[in-house]
CSV table of C-alpha atoms and ligand atoms in Angstrom, one decimal:
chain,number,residue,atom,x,y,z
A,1,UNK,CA,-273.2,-68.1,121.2
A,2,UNK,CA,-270.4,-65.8,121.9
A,3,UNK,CA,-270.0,-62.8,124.0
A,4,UNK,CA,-268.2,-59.5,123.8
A,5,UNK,CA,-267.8,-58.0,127.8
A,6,UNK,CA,-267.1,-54.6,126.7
A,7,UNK,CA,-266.1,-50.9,128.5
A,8,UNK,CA,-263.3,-48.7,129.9
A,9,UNK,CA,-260.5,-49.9,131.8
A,10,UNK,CA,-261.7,-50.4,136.1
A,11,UNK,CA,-265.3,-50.9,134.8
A,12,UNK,CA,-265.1,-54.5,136.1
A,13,UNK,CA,-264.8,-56.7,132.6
A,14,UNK,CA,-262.1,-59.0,133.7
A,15,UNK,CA,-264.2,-59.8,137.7
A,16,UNK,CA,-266.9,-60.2,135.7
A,17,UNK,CA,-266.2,-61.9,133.0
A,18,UNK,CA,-264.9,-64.8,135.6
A,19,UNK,CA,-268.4,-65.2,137.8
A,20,UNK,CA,-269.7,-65.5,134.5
A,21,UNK,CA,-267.8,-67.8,132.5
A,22,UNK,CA,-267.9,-70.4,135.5
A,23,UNK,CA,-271.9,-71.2,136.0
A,24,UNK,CA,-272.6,-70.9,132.0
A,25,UNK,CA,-269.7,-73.0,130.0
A,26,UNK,CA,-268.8,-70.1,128.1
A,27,UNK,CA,-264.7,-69.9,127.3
A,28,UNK,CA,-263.5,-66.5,129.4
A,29,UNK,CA,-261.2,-65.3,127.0
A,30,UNK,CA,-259.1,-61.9,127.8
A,31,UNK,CA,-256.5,-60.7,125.7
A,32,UNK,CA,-254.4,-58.8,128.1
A,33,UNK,CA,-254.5,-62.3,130.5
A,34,UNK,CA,-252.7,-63.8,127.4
A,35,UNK,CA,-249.8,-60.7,126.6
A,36,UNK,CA,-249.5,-60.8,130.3
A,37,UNK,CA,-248.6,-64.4,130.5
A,38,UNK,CA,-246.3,-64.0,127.5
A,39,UNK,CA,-244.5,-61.4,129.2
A,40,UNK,CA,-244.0,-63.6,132.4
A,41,UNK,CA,-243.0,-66.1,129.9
A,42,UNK,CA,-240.8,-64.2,128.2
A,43,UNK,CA,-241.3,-64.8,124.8
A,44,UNK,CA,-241.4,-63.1,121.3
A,45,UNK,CA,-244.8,-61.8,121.7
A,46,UNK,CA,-244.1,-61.0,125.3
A,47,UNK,CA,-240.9,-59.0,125.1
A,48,UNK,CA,-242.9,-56.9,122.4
A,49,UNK,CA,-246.2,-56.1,124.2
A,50,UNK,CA,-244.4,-55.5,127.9
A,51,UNK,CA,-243.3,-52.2,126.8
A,52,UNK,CA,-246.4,-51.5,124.8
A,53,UNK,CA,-248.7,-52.5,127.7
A,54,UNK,CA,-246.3,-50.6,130.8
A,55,UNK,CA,-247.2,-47.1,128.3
A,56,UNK,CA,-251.0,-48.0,128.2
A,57,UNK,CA,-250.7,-47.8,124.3
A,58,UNK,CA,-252.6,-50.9,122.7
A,59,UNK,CA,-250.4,-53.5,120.9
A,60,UNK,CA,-250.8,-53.9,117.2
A,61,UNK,CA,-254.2,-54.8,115.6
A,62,UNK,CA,-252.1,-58.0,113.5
A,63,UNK,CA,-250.7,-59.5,116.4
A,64,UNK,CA,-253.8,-59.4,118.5
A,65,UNK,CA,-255.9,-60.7,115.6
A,66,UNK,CA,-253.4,-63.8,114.7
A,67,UNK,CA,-254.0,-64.3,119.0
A,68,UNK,CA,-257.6,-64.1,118.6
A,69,UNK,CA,-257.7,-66.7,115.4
A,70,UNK,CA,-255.3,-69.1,117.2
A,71,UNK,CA,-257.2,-68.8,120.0
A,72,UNK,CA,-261.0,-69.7,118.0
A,73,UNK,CA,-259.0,-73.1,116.6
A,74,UNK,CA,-258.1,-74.9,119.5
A,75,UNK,CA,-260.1,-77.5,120.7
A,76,UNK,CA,-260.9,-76.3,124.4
A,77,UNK,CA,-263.1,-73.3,122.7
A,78,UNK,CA,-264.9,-75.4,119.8
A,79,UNK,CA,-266.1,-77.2,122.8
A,80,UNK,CA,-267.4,-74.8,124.9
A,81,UNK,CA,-271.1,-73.0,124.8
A,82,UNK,CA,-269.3,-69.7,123.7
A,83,UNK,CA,-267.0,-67.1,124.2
A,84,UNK,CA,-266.8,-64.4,126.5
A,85,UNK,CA,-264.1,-62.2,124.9
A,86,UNK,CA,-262.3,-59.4,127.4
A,87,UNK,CA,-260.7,-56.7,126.1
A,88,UNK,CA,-261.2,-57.4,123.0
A,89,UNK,CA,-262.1,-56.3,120.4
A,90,UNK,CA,-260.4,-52.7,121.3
A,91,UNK,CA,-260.3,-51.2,117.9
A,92,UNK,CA,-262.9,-50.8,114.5
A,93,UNK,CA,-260.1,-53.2,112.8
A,94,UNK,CA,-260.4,-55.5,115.6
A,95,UNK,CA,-264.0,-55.8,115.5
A,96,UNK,CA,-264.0,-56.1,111.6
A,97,UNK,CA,-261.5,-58.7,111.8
A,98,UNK,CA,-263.8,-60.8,114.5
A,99,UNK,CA,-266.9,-60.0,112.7
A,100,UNK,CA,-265.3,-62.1,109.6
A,101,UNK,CA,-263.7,-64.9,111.7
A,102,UNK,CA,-266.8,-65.3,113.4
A,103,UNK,CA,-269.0,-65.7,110.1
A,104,UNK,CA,-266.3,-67.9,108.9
A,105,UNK,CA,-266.6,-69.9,111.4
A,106,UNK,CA,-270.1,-70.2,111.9
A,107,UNK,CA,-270.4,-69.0,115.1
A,108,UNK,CA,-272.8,-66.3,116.3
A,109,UNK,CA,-272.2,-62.9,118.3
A,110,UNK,CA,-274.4,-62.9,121.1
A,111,UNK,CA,-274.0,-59.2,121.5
A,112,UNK,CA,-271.3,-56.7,123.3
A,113,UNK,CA,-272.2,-56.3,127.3
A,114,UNK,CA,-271.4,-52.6,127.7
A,115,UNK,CA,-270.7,-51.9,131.4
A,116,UNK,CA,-271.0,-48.5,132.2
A,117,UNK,CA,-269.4,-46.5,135.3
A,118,UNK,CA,-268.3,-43.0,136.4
A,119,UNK,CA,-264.9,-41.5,135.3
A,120,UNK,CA,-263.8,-40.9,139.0
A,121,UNK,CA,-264.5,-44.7,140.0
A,122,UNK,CA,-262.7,-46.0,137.2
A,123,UNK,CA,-259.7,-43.9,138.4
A,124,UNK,CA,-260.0,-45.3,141.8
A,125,UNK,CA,-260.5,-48.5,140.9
A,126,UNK,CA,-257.9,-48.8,138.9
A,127,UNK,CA,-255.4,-47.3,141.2
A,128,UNK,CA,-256.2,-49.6,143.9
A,129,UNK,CA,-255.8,-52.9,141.7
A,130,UNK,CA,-251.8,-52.4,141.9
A,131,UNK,CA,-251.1,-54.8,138.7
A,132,UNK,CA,-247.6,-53.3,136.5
A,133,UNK,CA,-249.6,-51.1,134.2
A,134,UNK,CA,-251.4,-49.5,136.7
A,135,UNK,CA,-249.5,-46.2,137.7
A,136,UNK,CA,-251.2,-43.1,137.7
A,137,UNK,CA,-249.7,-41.9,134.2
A,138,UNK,CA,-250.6,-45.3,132.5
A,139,UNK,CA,-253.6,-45.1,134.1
A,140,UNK,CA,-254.2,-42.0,132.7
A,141,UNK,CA,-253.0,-42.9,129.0
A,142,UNK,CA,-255.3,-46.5,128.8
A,143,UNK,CA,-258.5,-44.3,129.7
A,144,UNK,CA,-257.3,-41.4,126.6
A,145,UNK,CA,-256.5,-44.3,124.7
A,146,UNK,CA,-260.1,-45.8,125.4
A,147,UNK,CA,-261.7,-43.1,124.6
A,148,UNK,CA,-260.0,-42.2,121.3
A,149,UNK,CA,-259.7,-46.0,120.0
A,150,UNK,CA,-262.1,-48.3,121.7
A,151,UNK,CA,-265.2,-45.8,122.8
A,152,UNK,CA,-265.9,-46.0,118.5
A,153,UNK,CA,-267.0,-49.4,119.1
A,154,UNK,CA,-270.5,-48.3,121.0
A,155,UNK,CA,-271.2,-46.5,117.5
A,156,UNK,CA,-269.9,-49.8,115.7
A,157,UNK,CA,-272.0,-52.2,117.6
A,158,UNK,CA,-275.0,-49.9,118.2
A,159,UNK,CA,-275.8,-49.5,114.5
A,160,UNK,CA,-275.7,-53.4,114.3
A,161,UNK,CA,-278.3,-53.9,117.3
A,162,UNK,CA,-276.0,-55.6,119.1
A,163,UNK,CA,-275.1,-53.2,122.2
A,164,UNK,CA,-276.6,-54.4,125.3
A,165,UNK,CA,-275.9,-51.0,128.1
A,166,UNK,CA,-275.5,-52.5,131.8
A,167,UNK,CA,-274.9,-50.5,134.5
A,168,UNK,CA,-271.5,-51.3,136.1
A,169,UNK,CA,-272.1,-49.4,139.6
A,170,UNK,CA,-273.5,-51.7,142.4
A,171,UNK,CA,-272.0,-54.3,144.2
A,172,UNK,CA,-270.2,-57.4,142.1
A,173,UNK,CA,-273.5,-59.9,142.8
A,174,UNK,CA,-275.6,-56.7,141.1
A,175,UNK,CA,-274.1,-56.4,138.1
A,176,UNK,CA,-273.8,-60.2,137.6
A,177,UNK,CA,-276.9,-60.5,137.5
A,178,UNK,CA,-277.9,-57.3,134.9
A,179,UNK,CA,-275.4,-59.3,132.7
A,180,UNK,CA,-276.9,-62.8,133.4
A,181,UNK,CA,-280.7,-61.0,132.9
A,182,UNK,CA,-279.7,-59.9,128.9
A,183,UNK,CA,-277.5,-63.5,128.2
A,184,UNK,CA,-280.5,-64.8,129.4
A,185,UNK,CA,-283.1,-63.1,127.1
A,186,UNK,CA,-280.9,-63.7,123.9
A,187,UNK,CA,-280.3,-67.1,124.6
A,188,UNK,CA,-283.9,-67.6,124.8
B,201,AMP,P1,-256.4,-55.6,129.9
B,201,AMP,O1,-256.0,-56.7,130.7
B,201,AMP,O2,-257.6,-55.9,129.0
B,201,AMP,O3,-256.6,-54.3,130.7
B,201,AMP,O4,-255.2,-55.3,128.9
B,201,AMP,C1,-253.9,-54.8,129.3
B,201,AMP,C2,-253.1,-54.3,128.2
B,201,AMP,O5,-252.9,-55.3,127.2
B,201,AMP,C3,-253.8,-53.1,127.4
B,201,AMP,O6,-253.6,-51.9,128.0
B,201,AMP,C4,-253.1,-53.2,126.1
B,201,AMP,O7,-251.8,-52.7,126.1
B,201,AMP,C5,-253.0,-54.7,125.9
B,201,AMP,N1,-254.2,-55.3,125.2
B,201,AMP,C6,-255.1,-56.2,125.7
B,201,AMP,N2,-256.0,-56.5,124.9
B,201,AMP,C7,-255.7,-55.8,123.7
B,201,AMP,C8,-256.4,-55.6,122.5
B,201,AMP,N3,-257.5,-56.3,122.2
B,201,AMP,N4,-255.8,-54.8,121.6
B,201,AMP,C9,-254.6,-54.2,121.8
B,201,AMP,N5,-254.0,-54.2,123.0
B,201,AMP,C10,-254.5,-55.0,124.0
């Protein structure tokens, strides 16, 4: 059963989505990991994202899609219990695209964990995490960019009955296990 770990930049996807890929076999899978290790790389994909990514604008819908299929084919993930994608899907088309592969595939959606925190703790989060795309001004543009692009997908995934709300405040051992409590209940 797969997994979507879902909300704003800073809400804690990417910590998160670590403590709980390790305990549970499931394949922690985060989109921006990969750009960022094609930028450090250097390559095709990488030299087109950096600039995209250092803005806080999202790269295009095709080329994250082709990532995402690539990524469903290899080996390591068929054997896995499931995966927990992170930051993705960001976009309607994104999520229409995974819906299909998914089905295709045979494999099941789990549901989207929606963490929810506060606007001014994102903010402060994020500005203390220090990574390339995290100045003030891109900081600024991922959360606009969230809200106009990604926040849709509540709407999306809500009138499927497969949003899951956690609450993202509390300490890191807290919220790991609001997350664990639902993955629990669906997996039966
Ligand atoms: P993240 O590590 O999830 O915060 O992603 C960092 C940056 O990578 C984002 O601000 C986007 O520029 C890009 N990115 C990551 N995932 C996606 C996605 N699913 N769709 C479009 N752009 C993405």
């Amino acid at each position: 059963m797969d997994w979507i770990l879902f909300g704003p930049p800073g809400c804690g996807k990417g910590t998160q989505a670590e403590r709980l890929s390790g305990g549970m076999n499931l394949y922690h899978f985060s989109t921006g990991e990969v750009l960022r290790e094609n930028v450090k790389n250097g390559t095709e994909l990488g030299q087109k994202a950096d600039a995209i990514m250092k803005s806080g604008a999202l790269v295009p819908d095709d080329v994250i899609i082709d990532m995402v299929s690539a990524k469903l084919s290899e080996d390591a993930v068929k054997a896995t219990t499931g995966v927990l994608f992170d930051g993705f899907p960001r976009t309607i088309p994104q999520a229409e695209a995974l819906e299909s592969a998914l089905t295709a595939l045979g494999r099941e959606l789990g549901g989207v964990l929606s963490l929810t925190v506060a606007e001014e703790e994102l903010i402060d989060r994020l500005s203390k995490r220090g990574r390339a795309d995290d100045t003030l001004d891109t900081i600024k543009n991922r959360l606009q960019v969230y809200e106009d692009q990604t926040a849709p997908l509540i709407g999306f995934y809500k009138e499927r009955g497969q949003l899951f709300e956690v609450e993202g405040m509390g300490t890191m051992e807290e919220i790991e296990g609001r997350l664990r409590e639902v993955i629990a209940k669906r997996q039966g």
